[in-house]
Coordinates of C-alpha atoms and ligand atoms in Angstrom, one line a residue:
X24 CA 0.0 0.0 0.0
X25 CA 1.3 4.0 -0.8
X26 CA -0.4 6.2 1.0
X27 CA -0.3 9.6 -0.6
X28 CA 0.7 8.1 -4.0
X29 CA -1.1 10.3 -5.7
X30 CA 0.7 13.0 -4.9
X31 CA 4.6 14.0 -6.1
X32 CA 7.0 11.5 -4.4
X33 CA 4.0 8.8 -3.7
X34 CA 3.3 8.4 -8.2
X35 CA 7.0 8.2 -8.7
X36 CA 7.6 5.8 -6.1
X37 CA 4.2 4.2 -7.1
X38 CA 5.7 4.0 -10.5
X39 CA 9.0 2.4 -9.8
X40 CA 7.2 -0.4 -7.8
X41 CA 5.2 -1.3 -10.4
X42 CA 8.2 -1.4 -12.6
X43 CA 10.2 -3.9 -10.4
X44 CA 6.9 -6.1 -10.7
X45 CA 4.9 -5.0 -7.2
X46 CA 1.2 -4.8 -6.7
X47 CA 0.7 -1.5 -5.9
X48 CA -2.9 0.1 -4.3
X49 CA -2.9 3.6 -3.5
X50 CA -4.4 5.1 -0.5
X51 CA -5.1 9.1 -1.0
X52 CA -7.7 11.5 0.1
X53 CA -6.6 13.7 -2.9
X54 CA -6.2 16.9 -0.8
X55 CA -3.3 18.3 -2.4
X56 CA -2.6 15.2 -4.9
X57 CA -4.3 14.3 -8.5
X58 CA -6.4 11.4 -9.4
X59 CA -4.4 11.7 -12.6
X60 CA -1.3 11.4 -10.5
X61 CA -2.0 7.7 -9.7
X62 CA 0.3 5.4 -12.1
X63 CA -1.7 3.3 -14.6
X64 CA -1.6 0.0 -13.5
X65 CA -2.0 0.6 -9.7
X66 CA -5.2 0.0 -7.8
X67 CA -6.7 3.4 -6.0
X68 CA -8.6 3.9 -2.6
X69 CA -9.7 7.3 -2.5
X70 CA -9.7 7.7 1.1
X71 CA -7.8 9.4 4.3
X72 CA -5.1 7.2 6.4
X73 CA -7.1 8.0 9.8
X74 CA -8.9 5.3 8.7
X75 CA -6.7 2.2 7.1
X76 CA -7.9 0.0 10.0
X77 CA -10.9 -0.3 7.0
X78 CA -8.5 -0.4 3.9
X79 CA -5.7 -2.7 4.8
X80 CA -5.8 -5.8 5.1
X81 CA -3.5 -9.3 6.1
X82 CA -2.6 -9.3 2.5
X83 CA -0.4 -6.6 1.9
X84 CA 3.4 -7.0 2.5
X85 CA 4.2 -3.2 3.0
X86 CA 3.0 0.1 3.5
X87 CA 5.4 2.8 2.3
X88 CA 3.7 6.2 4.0
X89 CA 4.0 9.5 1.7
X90 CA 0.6 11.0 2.9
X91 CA 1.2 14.0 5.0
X92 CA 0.8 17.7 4.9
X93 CA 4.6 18.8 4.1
X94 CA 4.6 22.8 3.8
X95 CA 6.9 24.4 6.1
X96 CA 5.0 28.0 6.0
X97 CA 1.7 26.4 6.6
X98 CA 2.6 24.7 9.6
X99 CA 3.7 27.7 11.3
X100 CA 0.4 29.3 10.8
X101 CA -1.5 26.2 11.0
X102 CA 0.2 24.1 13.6
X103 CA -2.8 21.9 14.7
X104 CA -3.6 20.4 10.8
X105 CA 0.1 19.2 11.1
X106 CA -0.6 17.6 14.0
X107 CA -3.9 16.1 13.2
X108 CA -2.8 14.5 9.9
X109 CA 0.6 14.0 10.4
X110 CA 0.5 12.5 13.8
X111 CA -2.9 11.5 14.0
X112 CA -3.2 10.1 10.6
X113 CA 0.0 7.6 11.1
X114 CA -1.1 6.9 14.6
X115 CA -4.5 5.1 12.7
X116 CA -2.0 3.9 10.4
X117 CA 0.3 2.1 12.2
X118 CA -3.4 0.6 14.5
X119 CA -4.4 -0.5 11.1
X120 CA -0.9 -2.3 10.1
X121 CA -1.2 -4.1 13.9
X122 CA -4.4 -5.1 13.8
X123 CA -3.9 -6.7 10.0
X124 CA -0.6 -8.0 10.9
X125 CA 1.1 -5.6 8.2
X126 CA 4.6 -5.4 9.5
X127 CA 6.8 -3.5 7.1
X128 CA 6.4 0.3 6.7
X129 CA 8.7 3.0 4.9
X130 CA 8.0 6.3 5.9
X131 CA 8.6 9.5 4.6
X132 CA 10.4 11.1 7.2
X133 CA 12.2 14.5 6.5
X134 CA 15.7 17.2 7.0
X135 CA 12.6 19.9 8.8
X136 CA 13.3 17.1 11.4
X137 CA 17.0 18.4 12.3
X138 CA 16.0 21.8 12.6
X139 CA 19.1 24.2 12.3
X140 CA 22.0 22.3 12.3
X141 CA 24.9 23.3 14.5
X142 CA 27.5 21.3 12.4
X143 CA 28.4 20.9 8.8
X144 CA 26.5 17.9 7.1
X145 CA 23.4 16.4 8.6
X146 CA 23.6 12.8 9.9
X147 CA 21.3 10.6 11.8
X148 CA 22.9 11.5 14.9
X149 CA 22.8 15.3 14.7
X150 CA 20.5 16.9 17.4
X151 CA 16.7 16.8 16.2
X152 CA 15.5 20.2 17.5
X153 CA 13.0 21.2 14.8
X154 CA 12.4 24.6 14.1
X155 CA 8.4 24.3 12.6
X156 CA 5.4 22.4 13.1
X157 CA 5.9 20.4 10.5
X158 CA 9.5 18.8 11.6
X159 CA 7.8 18.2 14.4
X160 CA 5.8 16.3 13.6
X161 CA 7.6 14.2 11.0
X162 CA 9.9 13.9 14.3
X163 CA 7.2 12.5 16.7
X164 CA 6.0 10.2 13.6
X165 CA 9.5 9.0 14.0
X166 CA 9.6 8.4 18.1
X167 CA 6.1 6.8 17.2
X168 CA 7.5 4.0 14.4
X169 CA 10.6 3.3 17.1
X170 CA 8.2 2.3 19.6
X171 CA 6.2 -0.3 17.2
X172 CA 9.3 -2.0 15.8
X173 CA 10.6 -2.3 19.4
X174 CA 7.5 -3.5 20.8
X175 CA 5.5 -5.5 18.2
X176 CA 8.7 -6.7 15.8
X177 CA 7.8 -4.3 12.7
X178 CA 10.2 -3.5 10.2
X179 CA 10.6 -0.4 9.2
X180 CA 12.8 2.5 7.7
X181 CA 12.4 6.6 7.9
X182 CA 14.0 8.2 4.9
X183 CA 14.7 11.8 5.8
X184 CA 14.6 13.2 1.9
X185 CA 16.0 16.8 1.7
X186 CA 14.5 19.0 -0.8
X187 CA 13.0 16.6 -3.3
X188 CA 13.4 18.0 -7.1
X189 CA 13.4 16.7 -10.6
X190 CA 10.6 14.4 -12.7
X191 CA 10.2 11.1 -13.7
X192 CA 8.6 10.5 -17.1
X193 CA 4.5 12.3 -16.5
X194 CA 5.3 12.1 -13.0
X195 CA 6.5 15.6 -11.6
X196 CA 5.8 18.5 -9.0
X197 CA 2.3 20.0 -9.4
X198 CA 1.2 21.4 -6.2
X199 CA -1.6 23.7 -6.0
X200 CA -1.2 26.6 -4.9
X201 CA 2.9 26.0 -5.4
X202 CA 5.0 26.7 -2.8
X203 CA 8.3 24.8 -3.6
X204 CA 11.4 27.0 -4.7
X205 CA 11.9 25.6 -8.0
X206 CA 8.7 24.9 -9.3
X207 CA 7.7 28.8 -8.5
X208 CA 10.8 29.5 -10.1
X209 CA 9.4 27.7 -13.4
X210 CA 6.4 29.1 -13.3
X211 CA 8.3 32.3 -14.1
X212 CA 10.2 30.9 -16.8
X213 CA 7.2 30.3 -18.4
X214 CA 5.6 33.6 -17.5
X215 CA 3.2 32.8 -15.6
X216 CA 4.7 34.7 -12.4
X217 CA 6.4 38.1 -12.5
X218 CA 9.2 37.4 -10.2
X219 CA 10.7 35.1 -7.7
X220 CA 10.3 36.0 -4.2
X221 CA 13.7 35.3 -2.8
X222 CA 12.9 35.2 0.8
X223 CA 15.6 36.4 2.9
X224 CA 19.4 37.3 2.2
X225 CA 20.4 38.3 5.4
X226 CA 21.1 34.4 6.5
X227 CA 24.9 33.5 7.1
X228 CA 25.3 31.7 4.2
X229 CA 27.9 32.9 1.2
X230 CA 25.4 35.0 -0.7
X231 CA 23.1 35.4 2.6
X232 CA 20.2 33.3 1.1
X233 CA 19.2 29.7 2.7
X234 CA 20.9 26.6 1.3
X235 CA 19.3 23.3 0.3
X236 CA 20.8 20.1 -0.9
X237 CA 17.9 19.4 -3.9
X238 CA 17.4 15.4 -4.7
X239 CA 16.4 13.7 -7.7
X240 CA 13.0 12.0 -7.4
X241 CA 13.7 8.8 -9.3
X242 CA 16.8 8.8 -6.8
X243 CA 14.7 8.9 -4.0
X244 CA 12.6 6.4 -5.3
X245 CA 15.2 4.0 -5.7
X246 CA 15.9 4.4 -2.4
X247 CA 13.0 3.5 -1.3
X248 CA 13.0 0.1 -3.2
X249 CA 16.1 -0.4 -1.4
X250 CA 14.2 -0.1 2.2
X251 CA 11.9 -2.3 1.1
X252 CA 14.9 -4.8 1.1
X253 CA 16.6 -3.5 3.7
X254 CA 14.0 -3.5 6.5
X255 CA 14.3 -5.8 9.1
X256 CA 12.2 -7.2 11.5
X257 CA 12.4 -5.1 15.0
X258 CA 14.6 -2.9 13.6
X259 CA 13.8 1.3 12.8
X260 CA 16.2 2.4 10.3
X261 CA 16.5 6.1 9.8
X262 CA 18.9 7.2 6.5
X263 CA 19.1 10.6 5.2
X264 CA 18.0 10.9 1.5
X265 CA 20.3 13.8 -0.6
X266 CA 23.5 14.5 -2.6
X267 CA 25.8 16.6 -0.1
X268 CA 26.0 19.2 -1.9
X269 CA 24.6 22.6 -0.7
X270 CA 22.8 25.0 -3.2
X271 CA 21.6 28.4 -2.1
X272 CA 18.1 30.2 -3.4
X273 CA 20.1 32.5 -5.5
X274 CA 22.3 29.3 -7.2
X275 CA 18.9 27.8 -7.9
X276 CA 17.3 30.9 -9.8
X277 CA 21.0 31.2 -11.8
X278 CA 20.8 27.9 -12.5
X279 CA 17.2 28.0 -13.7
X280 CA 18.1 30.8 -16.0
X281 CA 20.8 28.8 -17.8
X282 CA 18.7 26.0 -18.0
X283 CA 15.3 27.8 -19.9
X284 CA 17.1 31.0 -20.9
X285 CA 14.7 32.7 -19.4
X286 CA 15.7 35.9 -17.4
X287 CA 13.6 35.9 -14.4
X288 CA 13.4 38.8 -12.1
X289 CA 14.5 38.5 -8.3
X290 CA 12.0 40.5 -5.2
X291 CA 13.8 39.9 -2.0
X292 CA 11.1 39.6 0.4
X293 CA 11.3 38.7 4.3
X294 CA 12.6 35.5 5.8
X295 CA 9.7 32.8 5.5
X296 CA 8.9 31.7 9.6
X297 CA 10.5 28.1 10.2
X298 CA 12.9 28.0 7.7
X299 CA 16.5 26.9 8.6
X300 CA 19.7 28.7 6.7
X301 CA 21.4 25.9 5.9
X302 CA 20.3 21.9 5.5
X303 CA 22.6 19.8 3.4
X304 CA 22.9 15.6 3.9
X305 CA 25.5 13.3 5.1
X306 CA 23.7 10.3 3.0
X307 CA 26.6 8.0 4.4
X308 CA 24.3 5.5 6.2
X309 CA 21.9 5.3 2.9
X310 CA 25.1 4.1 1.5
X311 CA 26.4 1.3 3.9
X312 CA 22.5 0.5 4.6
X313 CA 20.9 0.4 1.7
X314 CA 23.5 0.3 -1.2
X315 CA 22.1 3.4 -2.2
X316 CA 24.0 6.3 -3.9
X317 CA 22.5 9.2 -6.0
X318 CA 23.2 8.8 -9.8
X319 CA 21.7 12.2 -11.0
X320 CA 23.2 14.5 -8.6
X321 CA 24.0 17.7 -11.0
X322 CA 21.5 20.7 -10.1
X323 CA 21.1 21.3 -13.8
X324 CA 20.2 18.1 -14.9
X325 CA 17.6 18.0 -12.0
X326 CA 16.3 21.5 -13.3
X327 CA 16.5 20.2 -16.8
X328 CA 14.4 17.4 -16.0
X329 CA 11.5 19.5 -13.9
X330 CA 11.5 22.1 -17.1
X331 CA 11.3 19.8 -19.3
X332 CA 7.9 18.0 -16.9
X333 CA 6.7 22.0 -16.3
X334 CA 6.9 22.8 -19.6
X335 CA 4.9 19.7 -20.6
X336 CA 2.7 19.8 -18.0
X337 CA 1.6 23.8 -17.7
X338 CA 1.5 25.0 -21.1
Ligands
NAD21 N1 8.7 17.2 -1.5 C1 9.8 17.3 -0.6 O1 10.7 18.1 -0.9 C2 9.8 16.5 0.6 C3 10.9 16.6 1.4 C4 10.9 15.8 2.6 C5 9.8 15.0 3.0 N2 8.7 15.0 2.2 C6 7.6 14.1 2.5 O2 7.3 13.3 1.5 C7 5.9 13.0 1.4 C8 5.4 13.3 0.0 O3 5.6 14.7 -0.3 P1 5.1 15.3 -1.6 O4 6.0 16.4 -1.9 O5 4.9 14.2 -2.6 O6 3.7 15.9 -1.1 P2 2.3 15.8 -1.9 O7 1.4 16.8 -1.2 O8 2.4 16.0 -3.4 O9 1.7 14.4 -1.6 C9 1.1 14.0 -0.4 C10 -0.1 13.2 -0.8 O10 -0.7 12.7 0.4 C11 -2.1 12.9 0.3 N3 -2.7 13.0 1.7 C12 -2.4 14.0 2.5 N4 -3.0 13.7 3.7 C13 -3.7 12.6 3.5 C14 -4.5 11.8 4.4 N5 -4.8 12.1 5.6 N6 -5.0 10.6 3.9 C15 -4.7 10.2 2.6 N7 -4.0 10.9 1.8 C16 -3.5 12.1 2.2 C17 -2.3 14.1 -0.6 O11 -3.5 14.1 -1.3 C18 -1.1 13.9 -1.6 O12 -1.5 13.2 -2.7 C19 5.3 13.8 2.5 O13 5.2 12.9 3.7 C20 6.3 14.9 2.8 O14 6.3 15.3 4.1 C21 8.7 15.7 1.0
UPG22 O1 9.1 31.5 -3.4 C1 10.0 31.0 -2.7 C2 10.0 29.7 -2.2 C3 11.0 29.2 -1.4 N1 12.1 30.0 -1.2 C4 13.2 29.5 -0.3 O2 13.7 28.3 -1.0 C5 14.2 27.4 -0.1 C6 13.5 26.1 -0.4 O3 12.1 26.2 -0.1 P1 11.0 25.1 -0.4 O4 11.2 24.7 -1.8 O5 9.7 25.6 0.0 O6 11.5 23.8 0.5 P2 11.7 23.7 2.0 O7 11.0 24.7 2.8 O8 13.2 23.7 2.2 O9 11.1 22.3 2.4 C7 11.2 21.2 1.6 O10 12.3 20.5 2.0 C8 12.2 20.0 3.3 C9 13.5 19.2 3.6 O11 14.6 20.0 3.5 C10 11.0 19.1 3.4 O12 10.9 18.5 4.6 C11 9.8 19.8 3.0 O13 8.7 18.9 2.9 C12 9.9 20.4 1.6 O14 8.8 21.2 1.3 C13 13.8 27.9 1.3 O15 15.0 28.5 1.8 C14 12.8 29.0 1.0 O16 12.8 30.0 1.9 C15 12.1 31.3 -1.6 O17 13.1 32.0 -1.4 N2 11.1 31.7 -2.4

């Protein structure tokens, strides 16, 4: 089962799981996903994870748990929906996988989960102090999964993605409203916006704007076949998910410009609430763990590849 499959990371993943020959049904209340988003081939429950105890049942094999609310800004002004669907939604999950005896889960766990890191690169071990809502929550999702695998056996990993980026064939980022940096950013390419709001460039990074190590989505997706293997019984795995390389707001819009030829106008506007200045991945333990390394880890091949899905996709 994929919870939230219909929406960005869920239909890729979705996508690749059919490939390698899975069944694949997808669980999703559609509130910020696409019917159309489902992958052709995969069976569809349009319904909200609070209640799986009636969806699941003894014959699936895994869950893998996309469905969330995942905006950083919204969480600050809307603290409780993060808590209610996040935390309450996975709590009914994980009843659900108990009571049918499902006892594999990957879980789409998150870098909002460090919070602003007091070292270099981000790994497992760095403190967890979030700094929204939102990490929160993803972090208390976390304590919850430890406590089922320690208690009841399950099997289960937490992939901590950084910024997700990139498409995969007709699968790609269409959020509604937008909110992602480079999305927004394409939306101006293709003159639909005026201007990127660049917010903030007074954080102590090189060029004072926030950095962010951007993944590929099929990377990330290949990951998450790799957890499916990798789980073990009793055990909760947690493995950041991104290339190690740190690219601020202002590389981004430069490198969106090279990539469309586009010129895009800047607006610097005030720091968003929540955000950290700098998250960048030590994907080390993805490595050892799950024989994973990123194989499309150039920013502008990543761009090239959500242009070319915008382009497709918006026009
Ligand atoms: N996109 C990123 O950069 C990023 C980074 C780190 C972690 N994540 C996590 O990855 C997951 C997927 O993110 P995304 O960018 O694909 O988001 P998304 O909004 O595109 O997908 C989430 C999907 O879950 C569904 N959903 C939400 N609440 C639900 C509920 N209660 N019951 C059933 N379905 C529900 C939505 O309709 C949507 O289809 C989220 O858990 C997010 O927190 C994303
Ligand atoms: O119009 C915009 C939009 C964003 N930003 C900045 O661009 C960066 C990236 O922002 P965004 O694309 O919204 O991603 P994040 O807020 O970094 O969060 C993403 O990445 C996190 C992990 O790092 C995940 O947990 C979240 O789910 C996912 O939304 C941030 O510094 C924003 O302040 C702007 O300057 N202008």
């Amino acid at each position: 089962m994929v919870t939230g499959g219909a929406g960005y990371v869920g239909s890729v993943v979705a996508a690749h799981l059919l490939e390698a020959g899975h069944e694949v049904t997808v669980l999703d209340d559609l509130s910020t996903g696409f019917r159309e988003g489902v992958p052709a081939g995969a069976a569809f429950i349009e319904g909200r994870i609070q209640d799986a105890e009636r969806y699941l049942d003894p014959s699936y094999d895994a869950v893998l748990h996309f469905a969330a609310s995942s905006q950083v800004g919204e969480s600050v002004a809307n603290p409780g929906k993060y808590w209610e669907n996040n935390v309450g939604g996975t709590l009914a999950l994980l009843a659900a996988m108990r009571t049918h005896g499902v006892r594999k889960l990957v879980f789409s766990s998150t870098a909002a989960t460090y919070g602003e890191p007091t070292e270099g690169l981000l790994t497992e071990d760095s403190v967890t102090k979030p700094t929204n809502p939102y990490g929160a929550s993803k972090l208390a999702v976390d304590h919850m999964i430890a406590g089922e695998c320690a208690a009841h056996g399950v099997a289960a990993v937490s992939l901590r993605y950084f910024n997700v980026a990139g498409a995969y064939g007709e699968f790609g980022e269409r959020h509604d409203p937008e909110t992602h940096l480079i999305p927004l950013v394409l939306q101006v390419a293709l003159g639909e916006r005026e201007s990127i709001s660049v917010f903030g460039e007074d954080y102590p990074t090189p060029d004072g704007t926030c950095v962010r190590d951007y993944i590929h989505v099929a990377d990330l997706a290949e990951a998450h076949l790799a957890a499916l293997e990798a789980a073990t019984a009793g055990e909760h795995l947690i493995c950041n998910l991104g290339n190690g390389n740190g690219f601020s707001v202002r590389e981004v819009v430069e490198t969106v410009r090279k990539v469309t030829g586009a010129e895009i106008p800047e607006v610097v506007a005030p720091r968003r609430a929540g955000d950290p200045a700098v998250l960048v991945a030590s994907a080390r333990a993805a490595h050892e763990r799950l024989g994973w390394t990123p194989a499309r880890s150039d920013l502008t091949g990543i761009i090239t590849d959500a242009w070319n899905f915008t382009r497709k996709h918006r026009s």
